[in-house]
PDB file of C-alpha atoms in Angstrom:
ATOM      1  CA  UNK A   1     192.011-150.966 284.624  1.00 31.00           C
ATOM      2  CA  UNK A   2     189.917-148.471 286.564  1.00 32.00           C
ATOM      3  CA  UNK A   3     186.306-148.050 285.578  1.00 33.00           C
ATOM      4  CA  UNK A   4     185.337-144.830 283.839  1.00 39.00           C
ATOM      5  CA  UNK A   5     181.869-143.578 284.737  1.00 39.00           C
ATOM      6  CA  UNK A   6     181.619-141.279 281.739  1.00 45.00           C
ATOM      7  CA  UNK A   7     179.202-142.532 279.086  1.00 44.00           C
ATOM      8  CA  UNK A   8     178.433-141.545 275.504  1.00 43.00           C
ATOM      9  CA  UNK A   9     175.364-139.340 275.496  1.00 40.00           C
ATOM     10  CA  UNK A  10     172.307-140.246 273.486  1.00 36.00           C
ATOM     11  CA  UNK A  11     172.426-136.705 272.153  1.00 34.00           C
ATOM     12  CA  UNK A  12     175.535-134.537 272.113  1.00 41.00           C
ATOM     13  CA  UNK A  13     175.841-130.807 272.686  1.00 44.00           C
ATOM     14  CA  UNK A  14     174.099-128.418 270.344  1.00 47.00           C
ATOM     15  CA  UNK A  15     176.084-128.642 267.132  1.00 44.00           C
ATOM     16  CA  UNK A  16     174.510-125.585 265.622  1.00 44.00           C
ATOM     17  CA  UNK A  17     175.983-123.312 268.289  1.00 46.00           C
ATOM     18  CA  UNK A  18     179.273-125.104 268.872  1.00 54.00           C
ATOM     19  CA  UNK A  19     182.030-122.630 268.231  1.00 60.00           C
ATOM     20  CA  UNK A  20     184.785-121.807 270.665  1.00 62.00           C
ATOM     21  CA  UNK A  21     187.936-119.722 270.373  1.00 60.00           C
ATOM     22  CA  UNK A  22     190.781-118.941 272.750  1.00 63.00           C
ATOM     23  CA  UNK A  23     194.350-117.766 272.652  1.00 62.00           C
ATOM     24  CA  UNK A  24     195.353-121.374 271.934  1.00 73.00           C
ATOM     25  CA  UNK A  25     193.047-122.054 269.025  1.00 86.00           C
ATOM     26  CA  UNK A  26     189.475-122.818 268.082  1.00 92.00           C
ATOM     27  CA  UNK A  27     186.934-125.580 267.558  1.00 94.00           C
ATOM     28  CA  UNK A  28     184.198-124.995 265.004  1.00 94.00           C
ATOM     29  CA  UNK A  29     181.312-127.060 263.687  1.00 94.00           C
ATOM     30  CA  UNK A  30     180.453-126.705 260.002  1.00 93.00           C
ATOM     31  CA  UNK A  31     177.184-125.047 258.976  1.00 92.00           C
ATOM     32  CA  UNK A  32     175.737-128.431 258.003  1.00 91.00           C
ATOM     33  CA  UNK A  33     176.854-129.989 261.325  1.00 91.00           C
ATOM     34  CA  UNK A  34     178.767-132.694 259.493  1.00 94.00           C
ATOM     35  CA  UNK A  35     182.352-131.672 260.313  1.00 96.00           C
ATOM     36  CA  UNK A  36     184.300-130.408 263.312  1.00 97.00           C
ATOM     37  CA  UNK A  37     187.451-128.380 262.651  1.00 97.00           C
ATOM     38  CA  UNK A  38     190.166-127.924 265.269  1.00 97.00           C
ATOM     39  CA  UNK A  39     192.790-125.252 264.769  1.00 96.00           C
ATOM     40  CA  UNK A  40     195.710-123.773 266.711  1.00 95.00           C
ATOM     41  CA  UNK A  41     197.306-120.346 266.629  1.00 93.00           C
ATOM     42  CA  UNK A  42     200.478-122.104 265.398  1.00 93.00           C
ATOM     43  CA  UNK A  43     198.758-122.969 262.110  1.00 94.00           C
ATOM     44  CA  UNK A  44     198.008-126.629 262.855  1.00 97.00           C
ATOM     45  CA  UNK A  45     194.511-127.910 262.088  1.00 97.00           C
ATOM     46  CA  UNK A  46     192.459-131.089 261.940  1.00 98.00           C
ATOM     47  CA  UNK A  47     189.065-131.823 260.440  1.00 98.00           C
ATOM     48  CA  UNK A  48     186.804-134.624 261.677  1.00 98.00           C
ATOM     49  CA  UNK A  49     183.714-135.943 259.919  1.00 98.00           C
ATOM     50  CA  UNK A  50     180.996-136.967 262.389  1.00 97.00           C
ATOM     51  CA  UNK A  51     180.148-139.863 260.081  1.00 97.00           C
ATOM     52  CA  UNK A  52     182.530-142.511 261.394  1.00 98.00           C
ATOM     53  CA  UNK A  53     184.264-139.891 263.593  1.00 98.00           C
ATOM     54  CA  UNK A  54     186.784-139.998 260.750  1.00 98.00           C
ATOM     55  CA  UNK A  55     189.692-137.577 260.743  1.00 98.00           C
ATOM     56  CA  UNK A  56     189.852-136.448 257.105  1.00 98.00           C
ATOM     57  CA  UNK A  57     192.562-133.785 257.372  1.00 98.00           C
ATOM     58  CA  UNK A  58     195.567-132.935 259.536  1.00 98.00           C
ATOM     59  CA  UNK A  59     197.635-129.936 258.556  1.00 98.00           C
ATOM     60  CA  UNK A  60     200.649-128.093 259.895  1.00 97.00           C
ATOM     61  CA  UNK A  61     201.321-124.710 258.261  1.00 91.00           C
ATOM     62  CA  UNK A  62     198.986-125.650 255.369  1.00 92.00           C
ATOM     63  CA  UNK A  63     200.896-128.874 254.686  1.00 97.00           C
ATOM     64  CA  UNK A  64     198.490-131.822 254.518  1.00 98.00           C
ATOM     65  CA  UNK A  65     199.776-134.849 256.453  1.00 98.00           C
ATOM     66  CA  UNK A  66     197.006-137.364 255.716  1.00 98.00           C
ATOM     67  CA  UNK A  67     196.187-138.932 252.374  1.00 98.00           C
ATOM     68  CA  UNK A  68     192.551-138.808 251.261  1.00 98.00           C
ATOM     69  CA  UNK A  69     191.201-140.192 248.018  1.00 98.00           C
ATOM     70  CA  UNK A  70     189.684-137.502 245.812  1.00 98.00           C
ATOM     71  CA  UNK A  71     186.854-139.955 245.093  1.00 97.00           C
ATOM     72  CA  UNK A  72     186.138-140.684 248.751  1.00 97.00           C
ATOM     73  CA  UNK A  73     182.545-140.241 249.845  1.00 93.00           C
ATOM     74  CA  UNK A  74     182.189-137.576 252.546  1.00 95.00           C
ATOM     75  CA  UNK A  75     178.400-137.527 252.563  1.00 94.00           C
ATOM     76  CA  UNK A  76     177.794-140.454 254.911  1.00 94.00           C
ATOM     77  CA  UNK A  77     176.959-142.891 252.126  1.00 95.00           C
ATOM     78  CA  UNK A  78     179.959-145.175 252.736  1.00 95.00           C
ATOM     79  CA  UNK A  79     183.179-145.434 254.701  1.00 97.00           C
ATOM     80  CA  UNK A  80     185.812-142.783 253.993  1.00 98.00           C
ATOM     81  CA  UNK A  81     188.794-143.833 251.840  1.00 98.00           C
ATOM     82  CA  UNK A  82     191.710-142.147 253.567  1.00 98.00           C
ATOM     83  CA  UNK A  83     192.325-140.018 256.637  1.00 98.00           C
ATOM     84  CA  UNK A  84     191.961-142.036 259.846  1.00 98.00           C
ATOM     85  CA  UNK A  85     188.980-144.406 259.700  1.00 98.00           C
ATOM     86  CA  UNK A  86     188.215-146.140 262.995  1.00 98.00           C
ATOM     87  CA  UNK A  87     187.908-149.936 262.895  1.00 98.00           C
ATOM     88  CA  UNK A  88     185.630-151.563 265.522  1.00 98.00           C
ATOM     89  CA  UNK A  89     184.580-154.247 266.534  1.00 98.00           C
ATOM     90  CA  UNK A  90     186.190-156.402 263.843  1.00 98.00           C
ATOM     91  CA  UNK A  91     189.235-155.972 261.621  1.00 98.00           C
ATOM     92  CA  UNK A  92     189.016-157.235 258.058  1.00 95.00           C
ATOM     93  CA  UNK A  93     186.368-159.660 256.827  1.00 95.00           C
ATOM     94  CA  UNK A  94     184.486-161.069 259.832  1.00 97.00           C
ATOM     95  CA  UNK A  95     185.552-164.664 260.577  1.00 95.00           C
ATOM     96  CA  UNK A  96     182.828-167.309 260.280  1.00 96.00           C
ATOM     97  CA  UNK A  97     181.743-168.853 263.539  1.00 95.00           C
ATOM     98  CA  UNK A  98     182.427-165.746 265.617  1.00 95.00           C
ATOM     99  CA  UNK A  99     180.093-163.209 267.214  1.00 96.00           C
ATOM    100  CA  UNK A 100     180.959-160.646 264.532  1.00 97.00           C
ATOM    101  CA  UNK A 101     180.426-162.897 261.505  1.00 97.00           C
ATOM    102  CA  UNK A 102     177.373-161.010 260.267  1.00 97.00           C
ATOM    103  CA  UNK A 103     179.014-157.581 260.310  1.00 98.00           C
ATOM    104  CA  UNK A 104     180.539-155.792 257.352  1.00 96.00           C
ATOM    105  CA  UNK A 105     184.310-155.711 256.883  1.00 96.00           C
ATOM    106  CA  UNK A 106     186.016-153.508 259.520  1.00 97.00           C
ATOM    107  CA  UNK A 107     182.795-153.268 261.535  1.00 98.00           C
ATOM    108  CA  UNK A 108     180.337-150.429 262.039  1.00 98.00           C
ATOM    109  CA  UNK A 109     182.217-147.644 263.856  1.00 98.00           C
ATOM    110  CA  UNK A 110     183.488-146.109 260.611  1.00 98.00           C
ATOM    111  CA  UNK A 111     179.988-146.138 259.074  1.00 97.00           C
ATOM    112  CA  UNK A 112     177.997-144.811 262.044  1.00 97.00           C
ATOM    113  CA  UNK A 113     177.020-141.224 262.850  1.00 95.00           C
ATOM    114  CA  UNK A 114     178.720-140.235 266.108  1.00 97.00           C
ATOM    115  CA  UNK A 115     177.587-137.673 268.676  1.00 96.00           C
ATOM    116  CA  UNK A 116     179.761-134.717 269.567  1.00 96.00           C
ATOM    117  CA  UNK A 117     180.151-134.939 273.351  1.00 96.00           C
ATOM    118  CA  UNK A 118     182.384-132.034 274.263  1.00 93.00           C
ATOM    119  CA  UNK A 119     185.562-130.067 273.826  1.00 89.00           C
ATOM    120  CA  UNK A 120     188.525-129.014 275.922  1.00 85.00           C
ATOM    121  CA  UNK A 121     191.892-127.308 275.852  1.00 77.00           C
ATOM    122  CA  UNK A 122     194.904-127.394 278.179  1.00 71.00           C
ATOM    123  CA  UNK A 123     197.662-125.090 279.259  1.00 65.00           C
ATOM    124  CA  UNK A 124     200.071-126.751 276.827  1.00 75.00           C
ATOM    125  CA  UNK A 125     198.139-125.273 273.917  1.00 84.00           C
ATOM    126  CA  UNK A 126     196.142-128.268 272.688  1.00 93.00           C
ATOM    127  CA  UNK A 127     192.501-128.504 271.668  1.00 95.00           C
ATOM    128  CA  UNK A 128     190.445-131.678 271.958  1.00 95.00           C
ATOM    129  CA  UNK A 129     187.033-132.932 270.918  1.00 96.00           C
ATOM    130  CA  UNK A 130     185.234-136.060 272.105  1.00 97.00           C
ATOM    131  CA  UNK A 131     182.718-138.148 270.204  1.00 98.00           C
ATOM    132  CA  UNK A 132     180.375-140.853 271.464  1.00 98.00           C
ATOM    133  CA  UNK A 133     178.759-143.956 270.028  1.00 98.00           C
ATOM    134  CA  UNK A 134     176.727-146.551 271.899  1.00 98.00           C
ATOM    135  CA  UNK A 135     174.545-149.571 271.271  1.00 97.00           C
ATOM    136  CA  UNK A 136     171.522-147.263 271.605  1.00 95.00           C
ATOM    137  CA  UNK A 137     172.800-145.303 268.585  1.00 93.00           C
ATOM    138  CA  UNK A 138     172.787-148.261 266.203  1.00 96.00           C
ATOM    139  CA  UNK A 139     169.998-149.133 263.824  1.00 94.00           C
ATOM    140  CA  UNK A 140     168.028-152.307 264.448  1.00 95.00           C
ATOM    141  CA  UNK A 141     169.744-154.185 261.628  1.00 95.00           C
ATOM    142  CA  UNK A 142     173.207-153.589 263.097  1.00 96.00           C
ATOM    143  CA  UNK A 143     172.023-154.417 266.614  1.00 96.00           C
ATOM    144  CA  UNK A 144     170.731-157.743 265.355  1.00 96.00           C
ATOM    145  CA  UNK A 145     174.149-158.518 263.869  1.00 97.00           C
ATOM    146  CA  UNK A 146     176.074-157.574 267.039  1.00 97.00           C
ATOM    147  CA  UNK A 147     173.649-157.389 269.993  1.00 96.00           C
ATOM    148  CA  UNK A 148     176.016-156.388 272.804  1.00 98.00           C
ATOM    149  CA  UNK A 149     175.609-153.325 275.000  1.00 98.00           C
ATOM    150  CA  UNK A 150     178.617-151.050 274.555  1.00 98.00           C
ATOM    151  CA  UNK A 151     179.769-147.463 274.733  1.00 98.00           C
ATOM    152  CA  UNK A 152     182.618-145.780 272.857  1.00 98.00           C
ATOM    153  CA  UNK A 153     184.252-142.444 273.647  1.00 98.00           C
ATOM    154  CA  UNK A 154     186.649-141.291 270.941  1.00 98.00           C
ATOM    155  CA  UNK A 155     188.869-138.250 271.396  1.00 97.00           C
ATOM    156  CA  UNK A 156     190.932-136.293 268.884  1.00 98.00           C
ATOM    157  CA  UNK A 157     193.590-133.992 270.344  1.00 97.00           C
ATOM    158  CA  UNK A 158     195.513-131.491 268.241  1.00 97.00           C
ATOM    159  CA  UNK A 159     198.877-130.105 269.357  1.00 96.00           C
ATOM    160  CA  UNK A 160     201.482-128.065 267.509  1.00 95.00           C
ATOM    161  CA  UNK A 161     203.154-131.051 265.805  1.00 96.00           C
ATOM    162  CA  UNK A 162     201.095-134.050 266.931  1.00 98.00           C
ATOM    163  CA  UNK A 163     197.640-135.516 266.460  1.00 98.00           C
ATOM    164  CA  UNK A 164     196.421-137.925 269.116  1.00 98.00           C
ATOM    165  CA  UNK A 165     193.478-140.280 268.684  1.00 98.00           C
ATOM    166  CA  UNK A 166     192.215-142.315 271.623  1.00 98.00           C
ATOM    167  CA  UNK A 167     189.293-144.637 272.217  1.00 98.00           C
ATOM    168  CA  UNK A 168     187.622-145.835 275.383  1.00 98.00           C
ATOM    169  CA  UNK A 169     185.486-148.991 275.061  1.00 98.00           C
ATOM    170  CA  UNK A 170     182.899-149.638 277.775  1.00 98.00           C
ATOM    171  CA  UNK A 171     180.797-152.710 278.502  1.00 98.00           C
ATOM    172  CA  UNK A 172     177.750-151.607 280.538  1.00 98.00           C
ATOM    173  CA  UNK A 173     175.981-154.895 279.893  1.00 97.00           C
ATOM    174  CA  UNK A 174     175.820-158.259 281.652  1.00 97.00           C
ATOM    175  CA  UNK A 175     177.614-160.229 278.932  1.00 97.00           C
ATOM    176  CA  UNK A 176     181.303-160.155 277.923  1.00 98.00           C
ATOM    177  CA  UNK A 177     182.179-159.440 274.303  1.00 98.00           C
ATOM    178  CA  UNK A 178     185.250-159.756 272.065  1.00 97.00           C
ATOM    179  CA  UNK A 179     186.437-156.993 269.753  1.00 98.00           C
ATOM    180  CA  UNK A 180     189.209-155.678 267.533  1.00 98.00           C
ATOM    181  CA  UNK A 181     190.122-152.005 267.282  1.00 98.00           C
ATOM    182  CA  UNK A 182     192.391-150.201 264.819  1.00 98.00           C
ATOM    183  CA  UNK A 183     193.312-146.642 263.841  1.00 98.00           C
ATOM    184  CA  UNK A 184     193.557-147.016 260.045  1.00 98.00           C
ATOM    185  CA  UNK A 185     195.900-144.053 259.470  1.00 98.00           C
ATOM    186  CA  UNK A 186     196.770-143.037 255.894  1.00 98.00           C
ATOM    187  CA  UNK A 187     199.987-141.007 256.205  1.00 98.00           C
ATOM    188  CA  UNK A 188     200.836-138.712 253.293  1.00 98.00           C
ATOM    189  CA  UNK A 189     204.412-139.176 252.055  1.00 98.00           C
ATOM    190  CA  UNK A 190     206.491-137.619 249.241  1.00 97.00           C
ATOM    191  CA  UNK A 191     207.179-140.883 247.381  1.00 97.00           C
ATOM    192  CA  UNK A 192     206.662-144.479 248.480  1.00 98.00           C
ATOM    193  CA  UNK A 193     209.854-145.498 246.671  1.00 97.00           C
ATOM    194  CA  UNK A 194     211.986-143.295 248.934  1.00 97.00           C
ATOM    195  CA  UNK A 195     210.555-144.005 252.378  1.00 98.00           C
ATOM    196  CA  UNK A 196     211.277-146.735 254.893  1.00 98.00           C
ATOM    197  CA  UNK A 197     209.485-147.994 257.998  1.00 98.00           C
ATOM    198  CA  UNK A 198     211.554-148.714 261.094  1.00 98.00           C
ATOM    199  CA  UNK A 199     210.824-150.424 264.395  1.00 98.00           C
ATOM    200  CA  UNK A 200     209.358-153.732 263.196  1.00 98.00           C
ATOM    201  CA  UNK A 201     212.513-155.796 262.697  1.00 98.00           C
ATOM    202  CA  UNK A 202     212.477-159.383 264.055  1.00 98.00           C
ATOM    203  CA  UNK A 203     208.712-159.321 264.661  1.00 98.00           C
ATOM    204  CA  UNK A 204     206.347-162.041 263.496  1.00 98.00           C
ATOM    205  CA  UNK A 205     203.824-160.805 260.956  1.00 98.00           C
ATOM    206  CA  UNK A 206     200.853-162.240 259.129  1.00 98.00           C
ATOM    207  CA  UNK A 207     201.098-161.521 255.409  1.00 98.00           C
ATOM    208  CA  UNK A 208     197.610-161.103 253.980  1.00 97.00           C
ATOM    209  CA  UNK A 209     198.974-160.980 250.424  1.00 97.00           C
ATOM    210  CA  UNK A 210     200.261-164.535 250.949  1.00 97.00           C
ATOM    211  CA  UNK A 211     197.111-166.092 252.308  1.00 96.00           C
ATOM    212  CA  UNK A 212     197.739-165.017 255.886  1.00 96.00           C
ATOM    213  CA  UNK A 213     200.912-167.045 256.309  1.00 98.00           C
ATOM    214  CA  UNK A 214     203.282-166.018 259.099  1.00 98.00           C
ATOM    215  CA  UNK A 215     206.824-164.743 258.599  1.00 98.00           C
ATOM    216  CA  UNK A 216     209.556-163.062 260.597  1.00 98.00           C
ATOM    217  CA  UNK A 217     210.638-159.565 259.647  1.00 98.00           C
ATOM    218  CA  UNK A 218     214.350-159.420 258.767  1.00 97.00           C
ATOM    219  CA  UNK A 219     214.691-155.786 257.649  1.00 97.00           C
ATOM    220  CA  UNK A 220     215.750-152.919 259.870  1.00 97.00           C
ATOM    221  CA  UNK A 221     214.207-150.562 257.322  1.00 97.00           C
ATOM    222  CA  UNK A 222     211.161-151.928 255.486  1.00 98.00           C
ATOM    223  CA  UNK A 223     210.791-150.723 251.905  1.00 98.00           C
ATOM    224  CA  UNK A 224     207.458-150.735 250.067  1.00 98.00           C
ATOM    225  CA  UNK A 225     208.151-152.185 246.618  1.00 97.00           C
ATOM    226  CA  UNK A 226     204.940-154.127 245.986  1.00 97.00           C
ATOM    227  CA  UNK A 227     201.464-154.634 247.416  1.00 98.00           C
ATOM    228  CA  UNK A 228     201.920-154.781 251.195  1.00 98.00           C
ATOM    229  CA  UNK A 229     199.384-155.924 253.779  1.00 98.00           C
ATOM    230  CA  UNK A 230     200.980-157.149 256.997  1.00 98.00           C
ATOM    231  CA  UNK A 231     199.856-157.492 260.603  1.00 98.00           C
ATOM    232  CA  UNK A 232     202.866-157.210 262.930  1.00 98.00           C
ATOM    233  CA  UNK A 233     202.174-158.857 266.267  1.00 98.00           C
ATOM    234  CA  UNK A 234     203.227-157.468 269.645  1.00 97.00           C
ATOM    235  CA  UNK A 235     204.859-154.444 268.039  1.00 98.00           C
ATOM    236  CA  UNK A 236     206.929-151.909 269.996  1.00 97.00           C
ATOM    237  CA  UNK A 237     205.261-148.700 271.053  1.00 97.00           C
ATOM    238  CA  UNK A 238     207.024-146.436 268.523  1.00 98.00           C
ATOM    239  CA  UNK A 239     207.278-146.881 264.727  1.00 98.00           C
ATOM    240  CA  UNK A 240     209.070-144.405 262.465  1.00 98.00           C
ATOM    241  CA  UNK A 241     208.512-143.535 258.820  1.00 98.00           C
ATOM    242  CA  UNK A 242     211.661-141.979 257.349  1.00 98.00           C
ATOM    243  CA  UNK A 243     212.960-140.652 254.050  1.00 96.00           C
ATOM    244  CA  UNK A 244     216.728-140.876 253.431  1.00 88.00           C
ATOM    245  CA  UNK A 245     217.312-141.407 257.171  1.00 85.00           C
ATOM    246  CA  UNK A 246     215.293-138.290 258.000  1.00 96.00           C
ATOM    247  CA  UNK A 247     212.210-139.038 260.130  1.00 98.00           C
ATOM    248  CA  UNK A 248     208.908-137.979 258.591  1.00 98.00           C
ATOM    249  CA  UNK A 249     206.524-139.406 261.190  1.00 98.00           C
ATOM    250  CA  UNK A 250     206.658-141.233 264.489  1.00 98.00           C
ATOM    251  CA  UNK A 251     203.618-143.322 265.388  1.00 98.00           C
ATOM    252  CA  UNK A 252     203.483-144.060 269.124  1.00 98.00           C
ATOM    253  CA  UNK A 253     200.792-146.356 270.475  1.00 98.00           C
ATOM    254  CA  UNK A 254     199.464-146.927 274.002  1.00 98.00           C
ATOM    255  CA  UNK A 255     197.424-149.926 275.108  1.00 98.00           C
ATOM    256  CA  UNK A 256     197.508-151.405 271.596  1.00 98.00           C
ATOM    257  CA  UNK A 257     199.311-154.617 270.694  1.00 98.00           C
ATOM    258  CA  UNK A 258     199.827-154.621 266.950  1.00 98.00           C
ATOM    259  CA  UNK A 259     200.750-152.586 263.876  1.00 98.00           C
ATOM    260  CA  UNK A 260     199.356-153.031 260.372  1.00 98.00           C
ATOM    261  CA  UNK A 261     201.487-151.912 257.420  1.00 98.00           C
ATOM    262  CA  UNK A 262     199.510-151.432 254.198  1.00 98.00           C
ATOM    263  CA  UNK A 263     199.939-150.053 250.716  1.00 98.00           C
ATOM    264  CA  UNK A 264     197.804-151.458 247.853  1.00 98.00           C
ATOM    265  CA  UNK A 265     200.427-150.529 245.245  1.00 98.00           C
ATOM    266  CA  UNK A 266     199.702-150.332 241.516  1.00 96.00           C
ATOM    267  CA  UNK A 267     197.964-153.687 241.177  1.00 93.00           C
ATOM    268  CA  UNK A 268     195.846-153.317 244.294  1.00 96.00           C
ATOM    269  CA  UNK A 269     194.363-149.894 243.540  1.00 96.00           C
ATOM    270  CA  UNK A 270     192.717-151.210 240.387  1.00 92.00           C
ATOM    271  CA  UNK A 271     190.404-153.227 242.637  1.00 93.00           C
ATOM    272  CA  UNK A 272     189.432-150.228 244.789  1.00 96.00           C
ATOM    273  CA  UNK A 273     186.649-148.249 243.132  1.00 95.00           C
ATOM    274  CA  UNK A 274     186.922-145.096 245.260  1.00 96.00           C
ATOM    275  CA  UNK A 275     190.709-144.779 244.953  1.00 98.00           C
ATOM    276  CA  UNK A 276     191.672-141.601 243.100  1.00 98.00           C
ATOM    277  CA  UNK A 277     194.044-140.717 241.677  1.00 98.00           C
ATOM    278  CA  UNK A 278     195.097-144.267 240.909  1.00 97.00           C
ATOM    279  CA  UNK A 279     198.743-143.291 241.353  1.00 98.00           C
ATOM    280  CA  UNK A 280     197.904-141.986 244.814  1.00 98.00           C
ATOM    281  CA  UNK A 281     199.432-145.123 246.325  1.00 98.00           C
ATOM    282  CA  UNK A 282     202.811-143.482 245.663  1.00 98.00           C
ATOM    283  CA  UNK A 283     202.000-140.738 248.163  1.00 98.00           C
ATOM    284  CA  UNK A 284     200.654-142.740 251.105  1.00 98.00           C
ATOM    285  CA  UNK A 285     201.504-145.479 253.538  1.00 98.00           C
ATOM    286  CA  UNK A 286     199.217-146.852 256.212  1.00 98.00           C
ATOM    287  CA  UNK A 287     200.905-147.394 259.575  1.00 98.00           C
ATOM    288  CA  UNK A 288     197.960-148.551 261.670  1.00 98.00           C
ATOM    289  CA  UNK A 289     198.137-149.047 265.430  1.00 98.00           C
ATOM    290  CA  UNK A 290     195.595-151.484 266.827  1.00 98.00           C
ATOM    291  CA  UNK A 291     194.787-154.706 268.594  1.00 98.00           C
ATOM    292  CA  UNK A 292     193.795-157.028 265.773  1.00 98.00           C
ATOM    293  CA  UNK A 293     196.006-160.129 265.788  1.00 97.00           C
ATOM    294  CA  UNK A 294     193.836-161.556 268.568  1.00 96.00           C
ATOM    295  CA  UNK A 295     190.577-160.602 270.250  1.00 97.00           C
ATOM    296  CA  UNK A 296     190.273-158.233 273.164  1.00 97.00           C
ATOM    297  CA  UNK A 297     187.734-159.535 275.688  1.00 98.00           C
ATOM    298  CA  UNK A 298     185.783-156.996 277.714  1.00 98.00           C
ATOM    299  CA  UNK A 299     183.967-158.260 280.787  1.00 98.00           C
ATOM    300  CA  UNK A 300     180.700-156.765 282.056  1.00 98.00           C
ATOM    301  CA  UNK A 301     181.050-153.338 283.712  1.00 97.00           C
ATOM    302  CA  UNK A 302     184.683-153.102 282.531  1.00 98.00           C
ATOM    303  CA  UNK A 303     186.458-150.626 280.258  1.00 98.00           C
ATOM    304  CA  UNK A 304     189.371-150.753 277.847  1.00 98.00           C
ATOM    305  CA  UNK A 305     191.414-147.880 276.446  1.00 98.00           C
ATOM    306  CA  UNK A 306     193.956-147.492 273.667  1.00 98.00           C
ATOM    307  CA  UNK A 307     195.354-144.686 271.581  1.00 98.00           C
ATOM    308  CA  UNK A 308     198.024-143.423 269.222  1.00 98.00           C
ATOM    309  CA  UNK A 309     200.033-140.228 268.854  1.00 98.00           C
ATOM    310  CA  UNK A 310     201.049-139.254 265.323  1.00 98.00           C
ATOM    311  CA  UNK A 311     204.015-136.909 265.336  1.00 98.00           C
ATOM    312  CA  UNK A 312     205.156-135.046 262.225  1.00 98.00           C
ATOM    313  CA  UNK A 313     208.837-134.154 261.834  1.00 97.00           C
ATOM    314  CA  UNK A 314     208.867-131.088 259.619  1.00 92.00           C
TER     315      UNK A 314
END
């Protein structure tokens, strides 16, 4: 893959004065410089919290398409429960004996304050913002737990009926490092009992509700009827969430190997303190594109890129 010379800045553009409008739409930073809101003339919008660079809202014509817990912290005190948290450099509890073993579950990207790097629009009517995070941005405690030089550029692009999230991982250092990356997308759905997930049939998956044992998927349409936590390996690029054979969402990934399917269901939410309302599991399903079944290795002076397009069928 070609090297990208662009690097996350130590300090982004002036948040206090960042407001831009055009015939396509607008990008606006909140008064407290904690959120960036993208909007289009069509009525589509997205809201990104700089803490974790977490997308916390995606709307089309005032219809919310992401699920967010009403008890989720949005003040930077802990990772957001819902939206699209970004997992890096480890997925799940860090395995013992690895370079990430001292990190918290799901790593530090979702609990770090990102810099706003820039904004753009194109002739097709999209608006985009870019965020940066680097090893220089981390506190000393986190650096001690994962001491590699790195740079991340994360972009969020809003179009009329799609939301694209993309990440570029850079290794400016002299030592290779391994990492996982995942877009932990909470899709809002009408009722979990009526939806099905298609595109994963015949794949091998690791079932985390069964101790991580491996199984082969045998269903053309996967129904969520109990606590579900599966890592599907080498998944196809496009996964569809449907209701009564009508597509609700298509999740299309690029440069990413795997798909995680997750719903905590009624028994699982009781163990999640910031999950509200408790019956909210009925209105969400996580279809998460990532590379998590095995490690990605990034050599010195190399880059890696992956992303996902979420398309809503309204």
